[in-house]
């Protein structure tokens, strides 16, 4: 052993030292990767990760300083990620059920709390059954391949979330992409798809980059006309859209016309992790048998299940938190429009401040942080080229003073960098 240690020391690689693969192929790979990374930096689209040294919430402490930062870029719509009852439920689940299952569900990874949460999700959405996943990305990756065959067709909005796009790529169905929220284009493609056995229209309920809401009434009317099914991803709607926070199908009065809902536990419902599919029981039973992300991924950790379960309890007990979102969202949107900014979407707490230029979005976001406002610039490939923006997200736990301070900072920074005249 001492000889190995001496050789390592002579080579400069003591215990715990980082190791790099050697050889011509590894060197070639490193050069290519470094070149690609430099191109990203040069284009002004480099995505830095700021490190938070506190709980998620409306006010943050950043690592290395930066106390009193107001957070406007989290998906913590209802403020439940640091709610004391949600945290307590997680601790209780951890103590009772342990850190994790060390297995997948069908082997030895299902606990009573998993079944209870699935039942609660189905009841909340007024559906027959539900199935849990490690994330909604996994739920979207797992449904299309299990449900659709080469005899079927799927019709997808062109701005659907990347997880929907990837999930559709995995299936062997005939694929159609319709223009964003364009019902004429959707109808034309539904006509083309009539030759297939099953037709599934897939759309985000609320689009995360643009803050707009799918025209579900019109989609469901077309689906009924052309004998199609409707699937919606409700990650940016569950918990706060609709009179009782059930999502866009409740908001638009089509709960009985949407067949399948996928959503997340990692945003409004506690903010930890996890996703799910809810819908007809035979579909859920099929997913338990054939959905690869479900069959080959460990069960959700008990603490995560406890968080989400308590979040749903709070939501079903009262819609007061969800309803507080509307006034705060309107306050921000109206004040920003009055200042001269263009805000994409309508009546959604996702409020994209449209800037166009990727470098401008990045520089303005950094300058906002210097003024105590935590926001993030979005640019290609997250959004299309030429449509860079700073996405602001309103939470139920933001105060009016928080919102007004954010608008003031935007106005100062916008003038400084020429985004406002």
Short mmCIF file of C-alpha atoms in Angstrom, two decimals:
data_model
loop_
_atom_site.label_atom_id
_atom_site.label_comp_id
_atom_site.label_asym_id
_atom_site.label_seq_id
_atom_site.Cartn_x
_atom_site.Cartn_y
_atom_site.Cartn_z
CA UNK A 1 0.00 0.00 0.00
CA UNK A 2 2.86 2.39 0.82
CA UNK A 3 4.27 1.93 -2.69
CA UNK A 4 0.92 2.96 -4.21
CA UNK A 5 0.88 6.04 -1.99
CA UNK A 6 4.42 6.98 -3.06
CA UNK A 7 3.54 6.61 -6.77
CA UNK A 8 0.41 8.76 -6.30
CA UNK A 9 2.43 11.42 -4.49
CA UNK A 10 5.05 11.48 -7.26
CA UNK A 11 2.26 11.91 -9.84
CA UNK A 12 0.67 14.72 -7.83
CA UNK A 13 -2.45 12.71 -7.00
CA UNK A 14 -2.77 12.20 -3.27
CA UNK A 15 -5.79 10.66 -1.62
CA UNK A 16 -8.95 12.50 -2.60
CA UNK A 17 -7.29 14.44 -5.42
CA UNK A 18 -9.41 14.94 -8.55
CA UNK A 19 -8.60 12.58 -11.37
CA UNK A 20 -8.87 13.23 -15.09
CA UNK A 21 -9.12 10.44 -17.66
CA UNK A 22 -5.99 10.12 -19.77
CA UNK A 23 -5.51 9.29 -23.42
CA UNK A 24 -6.00 10.95 -26.80
CA UNK A 25 -9.78 10.42 -26.87
CA UNK A 26 -10.25 11.98 -23.44
CA UNK A 27 -8.05 14.95 -24.41
CA UNK A 28 -10.03 15.43 -27.61
CA UNK A 29 -13.31 15.34 -25.67
CA UNK A 30 -12.01 17.92 -23.17
CA UNK A 31 -10.99 20.30 -25.97
CA UNK A 32 -14.37 19.99 -27.66
CA UNK A 33 -16.29 20.54 -24.42
CA UNK A 34 -14.17 23.56 -23.45
CA UNK A 35 -14.76 25.05 -26.91
CA UNK A 36 -18.52 24.58 -26.60
CA UNK A 37 -18.54 26.13 -23.14
CA UNK A 38 -16.57 29.11 -24.40
CA UNK A 39 -19.11 29.57 -27.20
CA UNK A 40 -21.89 29.67 -24.60
CA UNK A 41 -20.04 32.30 -22.60
CA UNK A 42 -19.32 34.32 -25.74
CA UNK A 43 -23.00 34.30 -26.73
CA UNK A 44 -23.97 35.75 -23.35
CA UNK A 45 -26.17 32.75 -22.53
CA UNK A 46 -24.07 31.24 -19.73
CA UNK A 47 -26.29 30.16 -16.84
CA UNK A 48 -24.73 30.78 -13.45
CA UNK A 49 -26.14 29.05 -10.39
CA UNK A 50 -26.50 31.21 -7.33
CA UNK A 51 -26.18 29.35 -4.05
CA UNK A 52 -28.89 29.94 -1.44
CA UNK A 53 -27.93 29.65 2.23
CA UNK A 54 -31.47 29.74 3.64
CA UNK A 55 -34.89 28.23 3.14
CA UNK A 56 -36.79 28.88 -0.06
CA UNK A 57 -39.11 31.82 0.44
CA UNK A 58 -39.90 35.42 -0.49
CA UNK A 59 -36.69 36.59 1.23
CA UNK A 60 -33.38 34.79 0.89
CA UNK A 61 -29.84 34.69 2.18
CA UNK A 62 -27.30 33.96 -0.55
CA UNK A 63 -24.07 32.11 0.20
CA UNK A 64 -21.18 34.51 0.73
CA UNK A 65 -23.46 37.36 1.80
CA UNK A 66 -26.43 39.00 0.20
CA UNK A 67 -28.88 39.03 3.10
CA UNK A 68 -32.37 40.40 2.62
CA UNK A 69 -32.67 39.41 -1.05
CA UNK A 70 -36.26 39.40 -2.32
CA UNK A 71 -36.88 36.28 -4.38
CA UNK A 72 -38.94 36.64 -7.56
CA UNK A 73 -37.83 33.58 -9.52
CA UNK A 74 -39.11 30.52 -7.61
CA UNK A 75 -42.06 28.28 -8.46
CA UNK A 76 -43.09 28.53 -4.82
CA UNK A 77 -46.48 29.91 -5.84
CA UNK A 78 -48.30 29.36 -2.54
CA UNK A 79 -45.30 29.87 -0.26
CA UNK A 80 -45.66 26.35 1.12
CA UNK A 81 -42.04 25.23 0.71
CA UNK A 82 -41.22 26.75 4.10
CA UNK A 83 -44.67 26.54 5.70
CA UNK A 84 -44.26 25.25 9.28
CA UNK A 85 -46.99 22.61 8.95
CA UNK A 86 -45.48 21.30 5.72
CA UNK A 87 -42.03 21.06 7.30
CA UNK A 88 -43.46 19.34 10.38
CA UNK A 89 -45.25 16.78 8.20
CA UNK A 90 -41.97 16.01 6.42
CA UNK A 91 -40.14 15.48 9.71
CA UNK A 92 -42.89 13.21 11.02
CA UNK A 93 -42.86 11.13 7.83
CA UNK A 94 -39.06 10.88 7.98
CA UNK A 95 -39.12 9.66 11.55
CA UNK A 96 -41.93 7.15 10.99
CA UNK A 97 -41.10 5.79 7.54
CA UNK A 98 -37.36 6.41 7.21
CA UNK A 99 -35.15 8.19 4.69
CA UNK A 100 -36.13 6.13 1.65
CA UNK A 101 -37.22 2.77 0.30
CA UNK A 102 -34.02 1.70 -1.49
CA UNK A 103 -36.20 0.13 -4.13
CA UNK A 104 -38.80 0.60 -6.83
CA UNK A 105 -42.50 0.49 -6.08
CA UNK A 106 -43.42 -3.00 -7.29
CA UNK A 107 -40.56 -4.74 -5.43
CA UNK A 108 -40.54 -3.35 -1.90
CA UNK A 109 -40.91 0.37 -2.32
CA UNK A 110 -44.58 1.12 -1.65
CA UNK A 111 -45.67 2.42 1.74
CA UNK A 112 -49.08 3.37 3.02
CA UNK A 113 -48.24 7.08 2.64
CA UNK A 114 -47.66 6.61 -1.11
CA UNK A 115 -51.10 5.07 -1.55
CA UNK A 116 -52.69 7.71 0.65
CA UNK A 117 -51.13 10.54 -1.38
CA UNK A 118 -52.22 8.99 -4.68
CA UNK A 119 -55.77 8.74 -3.40
CA UNK A 120 -55.64 12.35 -2.22
CA UNK A 121 -54.33 13.58 -5.60
CA UNK A 122 -57.12 11.77 -7.45
CA UNK A 123 -59.72 13.23 -5.08
CA UNK A 124 -58.29 16.73 -5.46
CA UNK A 125 -58.47 16.55 -9.27
CA UNK A 126 -61.77 14.64 -9.14
CA UNK A 127 -60.30 11.75 -11.13
CA UNK A 128 -60.46 7.98 -10.66
CA UNK A 129 -56.85 7.24 -9.71
CA UNK A 130 -53.31 8.63 -9.65
CA UNK A 131 -49.72 7.36 -9.85
CA UNK A 132 -46.61 8.98 -8.34
CA UNK A 133 -43.30 9.58 -10.12
CA UNK A 134 -39.93 10.96 -9.02
CA UNK A 135 -40.71 14.11 -11.04
CA UNK A 136 -43.23 15.39 -13.57
CA UNK A 137 -40.43 15.09 -16.13
CA UNK A 138 -40.59 11.34 -15.43
CA UNK A 139 -44.40 11.36 -15.59
CA UNK A 140 -44.21 12.98 -19.04
CA UNK A 141 -41.45 10.59 -20.12
CA UNK A 142 -43.49 7.62 -18.98
CA UNK A 143 -46.99 8.14 -20.33
CA UNK A 144 -46.81 8.50 -24.12
CA UNK A 145 -44.70 5.40 -24.75
CA UNK A 146 -46.97 3.29 -22.56
CA UNK A 147 -50.21 4.64 -24.03
CA UNK A 148 -49.57 5.25 -27.73
CA UNK A 149 -48.60 2.88 -30.55
CA UNK A 150 -47.87 3.28 -34.29
CA UNK A 151 -51.64 3.02 -34.80
CA UNK A 152 -52.16 6.27 -32.83
CA UNK A 153 -51.43 9.99 -33.21
CA UNK A 154 -50.34 12.70 -30.78
CA UNK A 155 -50.81 16.42 -31.47
CA UNK A 156 -48.56 18.71 -29.43
CA UNK A 157 -48.40 22.49 -28.99
CA UNK A 158 -45.09 23.74 -30.38
CA UNK A 159 -44.23 25.49 -27.09
CA UNK A 160 -44.94 22.55 -24.82
CA UNK A 161 -42.45 21.88 -22.03
CA UNK A 162 -39.28 20.00 -22.93
CA UNK A 163 -40.41 17.00 -20.89
CA UNK A 164 -43.55 16.62 -23.03
CA UNK A 165 -41.45 16.92 -26.18
CA UNK A 166 -38.99 14.29 -24.94
CA UNK A 167 -41.80 11.99 -23.81
CA UNK A 168 -43.44 12.18 -27.23
CA UNK A 169 -40.11 11.44 -28.91
CA UNK A 170 -39.93 8.17 -26.98
CA UNK A 171 -43.25 6.87 -28.29
CA UNK A 172 -43.94 5.36 -31.72
CA UNK A 173 -47.15 7.27 -32.40
CA UNK A 174 -47.55 9.52 -35.43
CA UNK A 175 -46.49 13.00 -34.33
CA UNK A 176 -48.07 16.35 -35.18
CA UNK A 177 -46.95 19.73 -33.88
CA UNK A 178 -49.44 22.58 -34.05
CA UNK A 179 -48.70 26.29 -33.82
CA UNK A 180 -48.80 27.73 -30.32
CA UNK A 181 -52.43 27.94 -29.15
CA UNK A 182 -53.54 28.13 -32.82
CA UNK A 183 -56.89 26.37 -33.01
CA UNK A 184 -57.13 26.55 -36.78
CA UNK A 185 -53.82 24.73 -37.11
CA UNK A 186 -54.86 22.19 -34.47
CA UNK A 187 -58.11 21.51 -36.32
CA UNK A 188 -56.26 21.05 -39.61
CA UNK A 189 -53.94 18.52 -38.00
CA UNK A 190 -56.82 16.72 -36.27
CA UNK A 191 -58.38 16.29 -39.71
CA UNK A 192 -55.11 14.83 -41.00
CA UNK A 193 -54.94 12.46 -38.03
CA UNK A 194 -58.43 10.98 -38.47
CA UNK A 195 -56.96 7.87 -40.10
CA UNK A 196 -55.36 6.79 -36.84
CA UNK A 197 -56.96 4.72 -34.09
CA UNK A 198 -56.52 7.13 -31.18
CA UNK A 199 -55.78 10.86 -31.26
CA UNK A 200 -54.31 12.59 -28.19
CA UNK A 201 -53.99 16.38 -27.96
CA UNK A 202 -51.17 17.28 -25.56
CA UNK A 203 -50.69 20.77 -24.15
CA UNK A 204 -49.34 22.63 -21.17
CA UNK A 205 -52.21 24.07 -19.17
CA UNK A 206 -50.11 27.14 -18.40
CA UNK A 207 -46.93 27.73 -20.39
CA UNK A 208 -43.97 28.26 -18.09
CA UNK A 209 -41.91 30.59 -20.27
CA UNK A 210 -44.72 32.83 -21.52
CA UNK A 211 -47.27 32.96 -18.72
CA UNK A 212 -50.17 32.26 -21.08
CA UNK A 213 -52.96 29.75 -20.56
CA UNK A 214 -54.02 27.14 -23.11
CA UNK A 215 -57.47 27.71 -24.68
CA UNK A 216 -58.82 24.51 -23.16
CA UNK A 217 -62.45 25.21 -23.98
CA UNK A 218 -61.66 25.41 -27.68
CA UNK A 219 -59.24 22.46 -27.49
CA UNK A 220 -61.89 20.30 -25.82
CA UNK A 221 -64.50 21.36 -28.38
CA UNK A 222 -62.20 20.29 -31.21
CA UNK A 223 -61.33 17.07 -29.39
CA UNK A 224 -65.01 16.26 -29.07
CA UNK A 225 -65.64 17.12 -32.75
CA UNK A 226 -62.82 14.88 -33.97
CA UNK A 227 -63.13 12.15 -31.32
CA UNK A 228 -59.81 12.87 -29.64
CA UNK A 229 -58.53 12.78 -26.04
CA UNK A 230 -57.01 15.73 -24.17
CA UNK A 231 -53.86 15.61 -22.02
CA UNK A 232 -52.65 18.62 -20.01
CA UNK A 233 -49.48 19.30 -18.04
CA UNK A 234 -50.53 21.35 -15.02
CA UNK A 235 -47.17 22.02 -13.35
CA UNK A 236 -47.67 25.78 -13.50
CA UNK A 237 -51.37 25.68 -12.63
CA UNK A 238 -51.98 23.08 -9.91
CA UNK A 239 -52.69 24.69 -6.57
CA UNK A 240 -53.58 28.23 -7.60
CA UNK A 241 -55.51 28.46 -10.89
CA UNK A 242 -59.26 27.99 -10.72
CA UNK A 243 -61.70 28.79 -7.87
CA UNK A 244 -60.26 26.05 -5.64
CA UNK A 245 -56.79 25.79 -7.19
CA UNK A 246 -57.43 22.63 -9.18
CA UNK A 247 -55.89 24.06 -12.33
CA UNK A 248 -56.69 25.30 -15.81
CA UNK A 249 -59.42 22.73 -16.44
CA UNK A 250 -61.28 24.07 -13.39
CA UNK A 251 -60.52 27.67 -14.34
CA UNK A 252 -62.01 27.18 -17.80
CA UNK A 253 -64.85 24.84 -16.80
CA UNK A 254 -63.74 21.69 -18.65
CA UNK A 255 -62.85 19.31 -15.82
CA UNK A 256 -65.16 16.66 -17.32
CA UNK A 257 -63.59 16.96 -20.78
CA UNK A 258 -59.87 16.58 -19.97
CA UNK A 259 -58.91 12.90 -19.85
CA UNK A 260 -55.36 12.95 -18.43
CA UNK A 261 -53.54 15.36 -16.12
CA UNK A 262 -49.83 15.31 -15.33
CA UNK A 263 -48.49 17.66 -12.70
CA UNK A 264 -45.83 18.21 -10.06
CA UNK A 265 -45.41 18.20 -6.31
CA UNK A 266 -42.27 20.33 -6.67
CA UNK A 267 -43.84 23.74 -7.23
CA UNK A 268 -47.01 24.95 -5.49
CA UNK A 269 -47.56 21.68 -3.60
CA UNK A 270 -44.70 21.93 -1.13
CA UNK A 271 -41.82 22.56 -3.50
CA UNK A 272 -39.82 19.42 -2.74
CA UNK A 273 -39.96 16.97 -5.66
CA UNK A 274 -42.19 14.43 -7.34
CA UNK A 275 -44.79 14.30 -10.07
CA UNK A 276 -47.90 12.36 -10.95
CA UNK A 277 -50.42 11.28 -13.56
CA UNK A 278 -54.12 11.27 -12.71
CA UNK A 279 -56.98 10.05 -14.86
CA UNK A 280 -58.96 6.90 -15.68
CA UNK A 281 -58.16 3.94 -13.45
CA UNK A 282 -57.37 1.54 -16.34
CA UNK A 283 -54.77 4.04 -17.60
CA UNK A 284 -53.16 4.29 -14.15
CA UNK A 285 -53.15 0.48 -13.87
CA UNK A 286 -51.44 0.27 -17.28
CA UNK A 287 -48.78 2.80 -16.24
CA UNK A 288 -47.97 0.71 -13.16
CA UNK A 289 -47.31 -2.21 -15.51
CA UNK A 290 -45.50 -0.51 -18.40
CA UNK A 291 -44.28 3.01 -17.56
CA UNK A 292 -40.50 2.76 -17.52
CA UNK A 293 -39.70 5.75 -15.24
CA UNK A 294 -42.14 4.30 -12.70
CA UNK A 295 -40.87 0.73 -12.96
CA UNK A 296 -37.17 1.58 -12.84
CA UNK A 297 -36.97 4.53 -10.41
CA UNK A 298 -36.93 4.46 -6.63
CA UNK A 299 -40.07 5.43 -4.76
CA UNK A 300 -40.51 9.00 -3.61
CA UNK A 301 -38.80 9.55 -0.22
CA UNK A 302 -41.26 9.57 2.69
CA UNK A 303 -40.37 13.13 3.71
CA UNK A 304 -41.29 14.36 0.21
CA UNK A 305 -44.58 12.47 0.36
CA UNK A 306 -45.31 13.99 3.77
CA UNK A 307 -44.68 17.52 2.45
CA UNK A 308 -46.97 17.12 -0.54
CA UNK A 309 -49.72 15.44 1.44
CA UNK A 310 -49.84 18.27 3.97
CA UNK A 311 -49.75 20.88 1.19
CA UNK A 312 -52.82 19.26 -0.40
CA UNK A 313 -54.55 19.19 3.00
CA UNK A 314 -53.99 22.93 3.42
CA UNK A 315 -55.21 23.62 -0.09
CA UNK A 316 -58.37 21.54 0.26
CA UNK A 317 -59.17 23.09 3.65
CA UNK A 318 -59.18 26.62 2.27
CA UNK A 319 -58.64 28.38 -1.05
CA UNK A 320 -57.66 31.65 0.66
CA UNK A 321 -53.96 31.31 -0.18
CA UNK A 322 -54.65 30.48 -3.82
CA UNK A 323 -57.09 33.34 -4.21
CA UNK A 324 -54.59 35.86 -2.84
CA UNK A 325 -52.48 35.29 -5.95
CA UNK A 326 -54.78 37.13 -8.34
CA UNK A 327 -54.53 40.58 -6.73
CA UNK A 328 -50.75 40.37 -6.31
CA UNK A 329 -50.27 39.22 -9.89
CA UNK A 330 -52.43 42.07 -11.18
CA UNK A 331 -50.52 44.58 -9.05
CA UNK A 332 -47.18 43.61 -10.57
CA UNK A 333 -48.41 43.34 -14.15
CA UNK A 334 -50.22 46.69 -14.12
CA UNK A 335 -47.35 48.58 -12.50
CA UNK A 336 -44.77 47.12 -14.90
CA UNK A 337 -46.95 47.94 -17.92
CA UNK A 338 -47.35 51.50 -16.63
CA UNK A 339 -43.56 51.78 -16.36
CA UNK A 340 -43.27 50.86 -20.05
CA UNK A 341 -42.34 47.17 -19.96
CA UNK A 342 -43.89 44.46 -22.12
CA UNK A 343 -45.13 41.58 -19.99
CA UNK A 344 -46.02 38.35 -21.76
CA UNK A 345 -49.04 36.23 -20.88
CA UNK A 346 -52.17 37.23 -19.03
CA UNK A 347 -53.42 36.91 -15.44
CA UNK A 348 -50.75 34.35 -14.51
CA UNK A 349 -48.14 34.77 -11.74
CA UNK A 350 -45.47 33.92 -14.32
CA UNK A 351 -44.71 37.42 -15.62
CA UNK A 352 -42.04 37.37 -18.37
CA UNK A 353 -40.45 40.78 -18.88
CA UNK A 354 -39.71 40.67 -22.61
CA UNK A 355 -36.31 42.13 -23.59
CA UNK A 356 -35.28 40.30 -26.77
CA UNK A 357 -31.51 40.44 -26.36
CA UNK A 358 -29.88 37.62 -24.37
CA UNK A 359 -26.98 39.70 -23.08
CA UNK A 360 -29.35 42.50 -21.98
CA UNK A 361 -31.46 40.01 -20.03
CA UNK A 362 -28.37 38.59 -18.31
CA UNK A 363 -26.87 42.00 -17.46
CA UNK A 364 -30.17 43.38 -16.17
CA UNK A 365 -30.72 40.34 -13.96
CA UNK A 366 -27.28 40.81 -12.41
CA UNK A 367 -27.98 44.48 -11.82
CA UNK A 368 -31.32 43.63 -10.23
CA UNK A 369 -29.51 41.37 -7.77
CA UNK A 370 -27.25 44.29 -6.84
CA UNK A 371 -30.46 46.09 -5.88
CA UNK A 372 -31.64 43.17 -3.74
CA UNK A 373 -34.02 41.56 -6.27
CA UNK A 374 -33.34 37.95 -7.27
CA UNK A 375 -34.52 37.31 -10.85
CA UNK A 376 -33.10 35.24 -13.70
CA UNK A 377 -32.63 36.03 -17.37
CA UNK A 378 -33.83 33.37 -19.83
CA UNK A 379 -32.37 32.99 -23.29
CA UNK A 380 -31.80 30.37 -25.98
CA UNK A 381 -32.10 27.36 -25.81
CA UNK A 382 -34.58 27.74 -22.93
CA UNK A 383 -36.59 30.22 -25.04
CA UNK A 384 -36.42 30.92 -28.81
CA UNK A 385 -33.59 33.08 -30.17
CA UNK A 386 -34.43 36.79 -30.10
CA UNK A 387 -37.01 36.33 -27.33
CA UNK A 388 -34.82 36.63 -24.23
CA UNK A 389 -36.58 37.75 -21.09
CA UNK A 390 -36.43 38.02 -17.33
CA UNK A 391 -39.10 35.77 -15.89
CA UNK A 392 -40.65 37.16 -12.71
CA UNK A 393 -42.78 34.85 -10.58
CA UNK A 394 -45.23 36.15 -8.02
CA UNK A 395 -45.87 34.20 -4.83
CA UNK A 396 -48.75 34.36 -2.37
CA UNK A 397 -46.22 35.24 0.34
CA UNK A 398 -44.90 38.35 -1.43
CA UNK A 399 -46.05 41.54 0.24
CA UNK A 400 -47.26 44.59 -1.68
CA UNK A 401 -44.05 46.28 -0.57
CA UNK A 402 -41.99 43.44 -2.08
CA UNK A 403 -43.80 43.85 -5.40
CA UNK A 404 -43.46 47.63 -5.45
CA UNK A 405 -39.74 47.41 -4.66
CA UNK A 406 -39.28 44.95 -7.55
CA UNK A 407 -41.03 47.31 -9.99
CA UNK A 408 -38.90 50.24 -8.80
CA UNK A 409 -35.70 48.23 -9.31
CA UNK A 410 -36.80 47.16 -12.79
CA UNK A 411 -37.52 50.76 -13.71
CA UNK A 412 -34.09 51.96 -12.53
CA UNK A 413 -32.23 49.10 -14.24
CA UNK A 414 -34.31 49.36 -17.40
CA UNK A 415 -33.47 53.02 -17.82
CA UNK A 416 -29.82 52.42 -17.08
CA UNK A 417 -29.48 49.78 -19.79
CA UNK A 418 -31.73 51.37 -22.39
CA UNK A 419 -34.65 48.96 -22.05
CA UNK A 420 -36.85 51.94 -21.16
CA UNK A 421 -36.77 55.36 -22.72
#
